[in-house]
Amino acid sequence: MSLLIKNIHQLIQVANSNQVLKGAAMHTLPILENAFVYCESGMIKSFGQMNEGDESAYNAAETIDAKGCVVGPGWIDSHTHLVFAATREAEFVDRINGLSYAEIAQRGGGILNSAKKLKAATEDELFASAWQRLMEVIALGTVAIEIKSGYGLSVDSELKILRVIKRLKEKSPIPIKATLLAAHAYPLAYRENHRGYLDLIKNELLPIVAKEKLADYFDVFCEEGFFSVTETDELLQAAMKYNLPAKIHANQLNHSGGVEVGVKNKAISVDHLECVGDKEIEALKNSDTLPVLLPAAAFFLQLPYQPAKKIIAAGLSVVLASDYNPGSCPSGNMNFVMSLACTQMGMLPEEAINACTINAAHALQLEENLGTIAVGKIANLFITQPISSYAVIPYSFSKSVIAKMVLNGKVWK
Ligand code: NIG
Ligand code: FE
């Protein structure tokens, strides 16, 4: 199977390196105008400007004329809670009426509410609704995704959600990475017995998850009222013994020390970061841990936006992700995430696109296969409607301009 996409107005992210982009390097987005991409056997076989076309490109089984369109490597969403049983609009109304996210959680709502609903749902039901969400986000340009457990909060239910993620992985047209997030909240029965729950995760859950290869990463919600820095540290060390690197929820509601404990444990990423200042930025500077910002969660919870410009000015990288979940961000629209990054956080379109492509690929260790237009990478691409430039993608804040997806070198239907 071969596919030629020709007459592309702007082919974006044709970087010739897979390096993570930091600081000022995030300003540059390499593009080709009047370009083509040729895909064969699911891979990018060649690309270039129309006048330097590769011979084989003209024998393609299928050709798309992308006149006026922007084509790019697709968004990598490195932080989602895509598998859940029900929406939580009653809490949305509670928040409008003045309750905070933390107060709702304290009353047994929030994550515990989702856990109760998940317990009652079957694997088939969870699979069906998550599959629908997956199809939705692919249509919006997402070409790889991370999915967390974390609405189980018991051995059985965490395994149930991880098995649903495993089924999604097997059937999905895009790469999926799974994260064990049993340490998302203390279940009611363990509110006064933290030791009991920490031991359950370490001694019962982790061995099964590792044996059945149900997770790629390990996450903890390190936050006041959830998991303390000491508890997080203990869990991250236990997970490393099973070769599960950390990607943690840090500094969403407070300067919790989450960033520092993530860095200490060589986390792949620390995610959220609504509350970061000089101290946290200093810790990140001396590490390979990536800051993953989730502006759509800040938007929905009316929290201060993450200081992206300050992080970039410090010479660090920025990754953007959606945080798709029923409590703090019922949307997996990466185009909207980029719009918020530009309008609310002052990121340039080039920075936002880099943060959702090559830098995001690093947050899922997929940079060898995705994140740029490069020969030999998986041919997972988006094609926009005719638009005047790539900046129209974040500019169109409520409407997706993604018209077509190519997955594994084929037009996705
Ligand atoms: O990333 N903050 C912790 N976890 C999720 C929200 C989970 C929920 O409210 O269901 C988040 O925002
Ligand atoms: Fe999250």
PDB file of N, CA, C and O in Angstrom, residues 192-225:
ATOM      1  N   GLU A 192      -7.853   6.701  56.705  1.00  0.00           N
ATOM      2  CA  GLU A 192      -7.111   6.782  57.973  1.00  0.00           C
ATOM      3  C   GLU A 192      -6.010   5.731  58.034  1.00  0.00           C
ATOM      4  O   GLU A 192      -5.402   5.519  59.066  1.00  0.00           O
ATOM      5  N   ASN A 193      -5.814   5.034  56.946  1.00  0.00           N
ATOM      6  CA  ASN A 193      -4.824   3.947  56.945  1.00  0.00           C
ATOM      7  C   ASN A 193      -3.995   4.015  55.660  1.00  0.00           C
ATOM      8  O   ASN A 193      -4.063   3.125  54.813  1.00  0.00           O
ATOM      9  N   HIS A 194      -3.242   5.087  55.542  1.00  0.00           N
ATOM     10  CA  HIS A 194      -2.425   5.259  54.329  1.00  0.00           C
ATOM     11  C   HIS A 194      -1.457   4.095  54.124  1.00  0.00           C
ATOM     12  O   HIS A 194      -1.260   3.625  53.004  1.00  0.00           O
ATOM     13  N   ARG A 195      -0.874   3.649  55.231  1.00  0.00           N
ATOM     14  CA  ARG A 195       0.092   2.548  55.139  1.00  0.00           C
ATOM     15  C   ARG A 195      -0.539   1.337  54.441  1.00  0.00           C
ATOM     16  O   ARG A 195       0.078   0.705  53.575  1.00  0.00           O
ATOM     17  N   GLY A 196      -1.775   1.047  54.797  1.00  0.00           N
ATOM     18  CA  GLY A 196      -2.463  -0.110  54.211  1.00  0.00           C
ATOM     19  C   GLY A 196      -2.578   0.012  52.694  1.00  0.00           C
ATOM     20  O   GLY A 196      -2.321  -0.948  51.958  1.00  0.00           O
ATOM     21  N   TYR A 197      -2.919   1.200  52.214  1.00  0.00           N
ATOM     22  CA  TYR A 197      -3.092   1.370  50.762  1.00  0.00           C
ATOM     23  C   TYR A 197      -1.744   1.377  50.036  1.00  0.00           C
ATOM     24  O   TYR A 197      -1.615   0.796  48.958  1.00  0.00           O
ATOM     25  N   LEU A 198      -0.743   2.016  50.661  1.00  0.00           N
ATOM     26  CA  LEU A 198       0.590   2.032  50.034  1.00  0.00           C
ATOM     27  C   LEU A 198       1.104   0.595  49.902  1.00  0.00           C
ATOM     28  O   LEU A 198       1.643   0.204  48.860  1.00  0.00           O
ATOM     29  N   ASP A 199       0.889  -0.201  50.942  1.00  0.00           N
ATOM     30  CA  ASP A 199       1.342  -1.605  50.910  1.00  0.00           C
ATOM     31  C   ASP A 199       0.554  -2.413  49.890  1.00  0.00           C
ATOM     32  O   ASP A 199       1.110  -3.290  49.221  1.00  0.00           O
ATOM     33  N   LEU A 200      -0.732  -2.110  49.767  1.00  0.00           N
ATOM     34  CA  LEU A 200      -1.549  -2.807  48.757  1.00  0.00           C
ATOM     35  C   LEU A 200      -0.996  -2.540  47.351  1.00  0.00           C
ATOM     36  O   LEU A 200      -0.845  -3.448  46.536  1.00  0.00           O
ATOM     37  N   ILE A 201      -0.664  -1.285  47.087  1.00  0.00           N
ATOM     38  CA  ILE A 201      -0.114  -0.946  45.758  1.00  0.00           C
ATOM     39  C   ILE A 201       1.235  -1.656  45.560  1.00  0.00           C
ATOM     40  O   ILE A 201       1.480  -2.276  44.521  1.00  0.00           O
ATOM     41  N   LYS A 202       2.075  -1.565  46.590  1.00  0.00           N
ATOM     42  CA  LYS A 202       3.440  -2.110  46.448  1.00  0.00           C
ATOM     43  C   LYS A 202       3.461  -3.631  46.415  1.00  0.00           C
ATOM     44  O   LYS A 202       4.151  -4.227  45.593  1.00  0.00           O
ATOM     45  N   ASN A 203       2.702  -4.245  47.307  1.00  0.00           N
ATOM     46  CA  ASN A 203       2.847  -5.690  47.478  1.00  0.00           C
ATOM     47  C   ASN A 203       1.837  -6.523  46.701  1.00  0.00           C
ATOM     48  O   ASN A 203       2.088  -7.691  46.415  1.00  0.00           O
ATOM     49  N   GLU A 204       0.684  -5.928  46.387  1.00  0.00           N
ATOM     50  CA  GLU A 204      -0.323  -6.732  45.662  1.00  0.00           C
ATOM     51  C   GLU A 204      -0.443  -6.314  44.206  1.00  0.00           C
ATOM     52  O   GLU A 204      -0.392  -7.135  43.298  1.00  0.00           O
ATOM     53  N   LEU A 205      -0.608  -5.028  43.983  1.00  0.00           N
ATOM     54  CA  LEU A 205      -0.903  -4.566  42.626  1.00  0.00           C
ATOM     55  C   LEU A 205       0.327  -4.569  41.716  1.00  0.00           C
ATOM     56  O   LEU A 205       0.291  -5.123  40.601  1.00  0.00           O
ATOM     57  N   LEU A 206       1.413  -3.933  42.167  1.00  0.00           N
ATOM     58  CA  LEU A 206       2.593  -3.803  41.305  1.00  0.00           C
ATOM     59  C   LEU A 206       3.091  -5.160  40.769  1.00  0.00           C
ATOM     60  O   LEU A 206       3.358  -5.269  39.563  1.00  0.00           O
ATOM     61  N   PRO A 207       3.178  -6.209  41.608  1.00  0.00           N
ATOM     62  CA  PRO A 207       3.675  -7.484  41.068  1.00  0.00           C
ATOM     63  C   PRO A 207       2.785  -8.035  39.942  1.00  0.00           C
ATOM     64  O   PRO A 207       3.299  -8.531  38.943  1.00  0.00           O
ATOM     65  N   ILE A 208       1.460  -7.906  40.081  1.00  0.00           N
ATOM     66  CA  ILE A 208       0.567  -8.433  39.030  1.00  0.00           C
ATOM     67  C   ILE A 208       0.692  -7.587  37.768  1.00  0.00           C
ATOM     68  O   ILE A 208       0.790  -8.106  36.655  1.00  0.00           O
ATOM     69  N   VAL A 209       0.677  -6.274  37.946  1.00  0.00           N
ATOM     70  CA  VAL A 209       0.753  -5.359  36.789  1.00  0.00           C
ATOM     71  C   VAL A 209       2.054  -5.613  36.020  1.00  0.00           C
ATOM     72  O   VAL A 209       2.062  -5.662  34.786  1.00  0.00           O
ATOM     73  N   ALA A 210       3.130  -5.805  36.752  1.00  0.00           N
ATOM     74  CA  ALA A 210       4.422  -6.047  36.090  1.00  0.00           C
ATOM     75  C   ALA A 210       4.408  -7.411  35.393  1.00  0.00           C
ATOM     76  O   ALA A 210       4.813  -7.530  34.236  1.00  0.00           O
ATOM     77  N   LYS A 211       3.881  -8.417  36.066  1.00  0.00           N
ATOM     78  CA  LYS A 211       3.878  -9.774  35.506  1.00  0.00           C
ATOM     79  C   LYS A 211       3.036  -9.828  34.231  1.00  0.00           C
ATOM     80  O   LYS A 211       3.433 -10.414  33.230  1.00  0.00           O
ATOM     81  N   GLU A 212       1.884  -9.177  34.270  1.00  0.00           N
ATOM     82  CA  GLU A 212       0.997  -9.204  33.096  1.00  0.00           C
ATOM     83  C   GLU A 212       1.327  -8.095  32.095  1.00  0.00           C
ATOM     84  O   GLU A 212       0.602  -7.908  31.123  1.00  0.00           O
ATOM     85  N   LYS A 213       2.391  -7.350  32.377  1.00  0.00           N
ATOM     86  CA  LYS A 213       2.821  -6.238  31.493  1.00  0.00           C
ATOM     87  C   LYS A 213       1.656  -5.302  31.144  1.00  0.00           C
ATOM     88  O   LYS A 213       1.382  -5.014  29.983  1.00  0.00           O
ATOM     89  N   LEU A 214       0.970  -4.874  32.186  1.00  0.00           N
ATOM     90  CA  LEU A 214      -0.220  -4.049  31.977  1.00  0.00           C
ATOM     91  C   LEU A 214       0.090  -2.558  31.970  1.00  0.00           C
ATOM     92  O   LEU A 214      -0.794  -1.755  31.678  1.00  0.00           O
ATOM     93  N   ALA A 215       1.315  -2.181  32.322  1.00  0.00           N
ATOM     94  CA  ALA A 215       1.622  -0.742  32.350  1.00  0.00           C
ATOM     95  C   ALA A 215       3.021  -0.465  31.814  1.00  0.00           C
ATOM     96  O   ALA A 215       3.914  -1.308  31.902  1.00  0.00           O
ATOM     97  N   ASP A 216       3.165   0.743  31.272  1.00  0.00           N
ATOM     98  CA  ASP A 216       4.472   1.218  30.801  1.00  0.00           C
ATOM     99  C   ASP A 216       5.070   2.211  31.792  1.00  0.00           C
ATOM    100  O   ASP A 216       6.272   2.387  31.844  1.00  0.00           O
ATOM    101  N   TYR A 217       4.186   2.890  32.531  1.00  0.00           N
ATOM    102  CA  TYR A 217       4.633   3.949  33.450  1.00  0.00           C
ATOM    103  C   TYR A 217       3.860   3.873  34.766  1.00  0.00           C
ATOM    104  O   TYR A 217       2.841   3.186  34.864  1.00  0.00           O
ATOM    105  N   PHE A 218       4.360   4.645  35.739  1.00  0.00           N
ATOM    106  CA  PHE A 218       3.747   4.686  37.068  1.00  0.00           C
ATOM    107  C   PHE A 218       3.498   6.148  37.442  1.00  0.00           C
ATOM    108  O   PHE A 218       4.364   6.996  37.260  1.00  0.00           O
ATOM    109  N   ASP A 219       2.316   6.420  37.968  1.00  0.00           N
ATOM    110  CA  ASP A 219       1.924   7.804  38.274  1.00  0.00           C
ATOM    111  C   ASP A 219       1.413   7.891  39.712  1.00  0.00           C
ATOM    112  O   ASP A 219       0.855   6.916  40.252  1.00  0.00           O
ATOM    113  N   VAL A 220       1.608   9.045  40.314  1.00  0.00           N
ATOM    114  CA  VAL A 220       1.072   9.345  41.654  1.00  0.00           C
ATOM    115  C   VAL A 220       0.523  10.766  41.607  1.00  0.00           C
ATOM    116  O   VAL A 220       1.146  11.646  41.010  1.00  0.00           O
ATOM    117  N   PHE A 221      -0.629  10.977  42.236  1.00  0.00           N
ATOM    118  CA  PHE A 221      -1.156  12.338  42.385  1.00  0.00           C
ATOM    119  C   PHE A 221      -0.538  12.898  43.659  1.00  0.00           C
ATOM    120  O   PHE A 221      -1.035  12.657  44.765  1.00  0.00           O
ATOM    121  N   CYS A 222       0.577  13.593  43.503  1.00  0.00           N
ATOM    122  CA  CYS A 222       1.319  14.132  44.639  1.00  0.00           C
ATOM    123  C   CYS A 222       0.741  15.510  44.950  1.00  0.00           C
ATOM    124  O   CYS A 222       0.981  16.469  44.221  1.00  0.00           O
ATOM    125  N   GLU A 223      -0.049  15.578  46.001  1.00  0.00           N
ATOM    126  CA  GLU A 223      -0.791  16.814  46.281  1.00  0.00           C
ATOM    127  C   GLU A 223      -1.304  16.794  47.716  1.00  0.00           C
ATOM    128  O   GLU A 223      -1.619  15.721  48.232  1.00  0.00           O
ATOM    129  N   GLU A 224      -1.428  17.942  48.328  1.00  0.00           N
ATOM    130  CA  GLU A 224      -2.046  18.037  49.647  1.00  0.00           C
ATOM    131  C   GLU A 224      -3.429  17.400  49.597  1.00  0.00           C
ATOM    132  O   GLU A 224      -4.202  17.691  48.680  1.00  0.00           O
ATOM    133  N   GLY A 225      -3.727  16.531  50.546  1.00  0.00           N
ATOM    134  CA  GLY A 225      -5.031  15.871  50.559  1.00  0.00           C
ATOM    135  C   GLY A 225      -5.043  14.611  49.704  1.00  0.00           C
ATOM    136  O   GLY A 225      -6.037  13.888  49.663  1.00  0.00           O
TER     137      GLY A 225
END
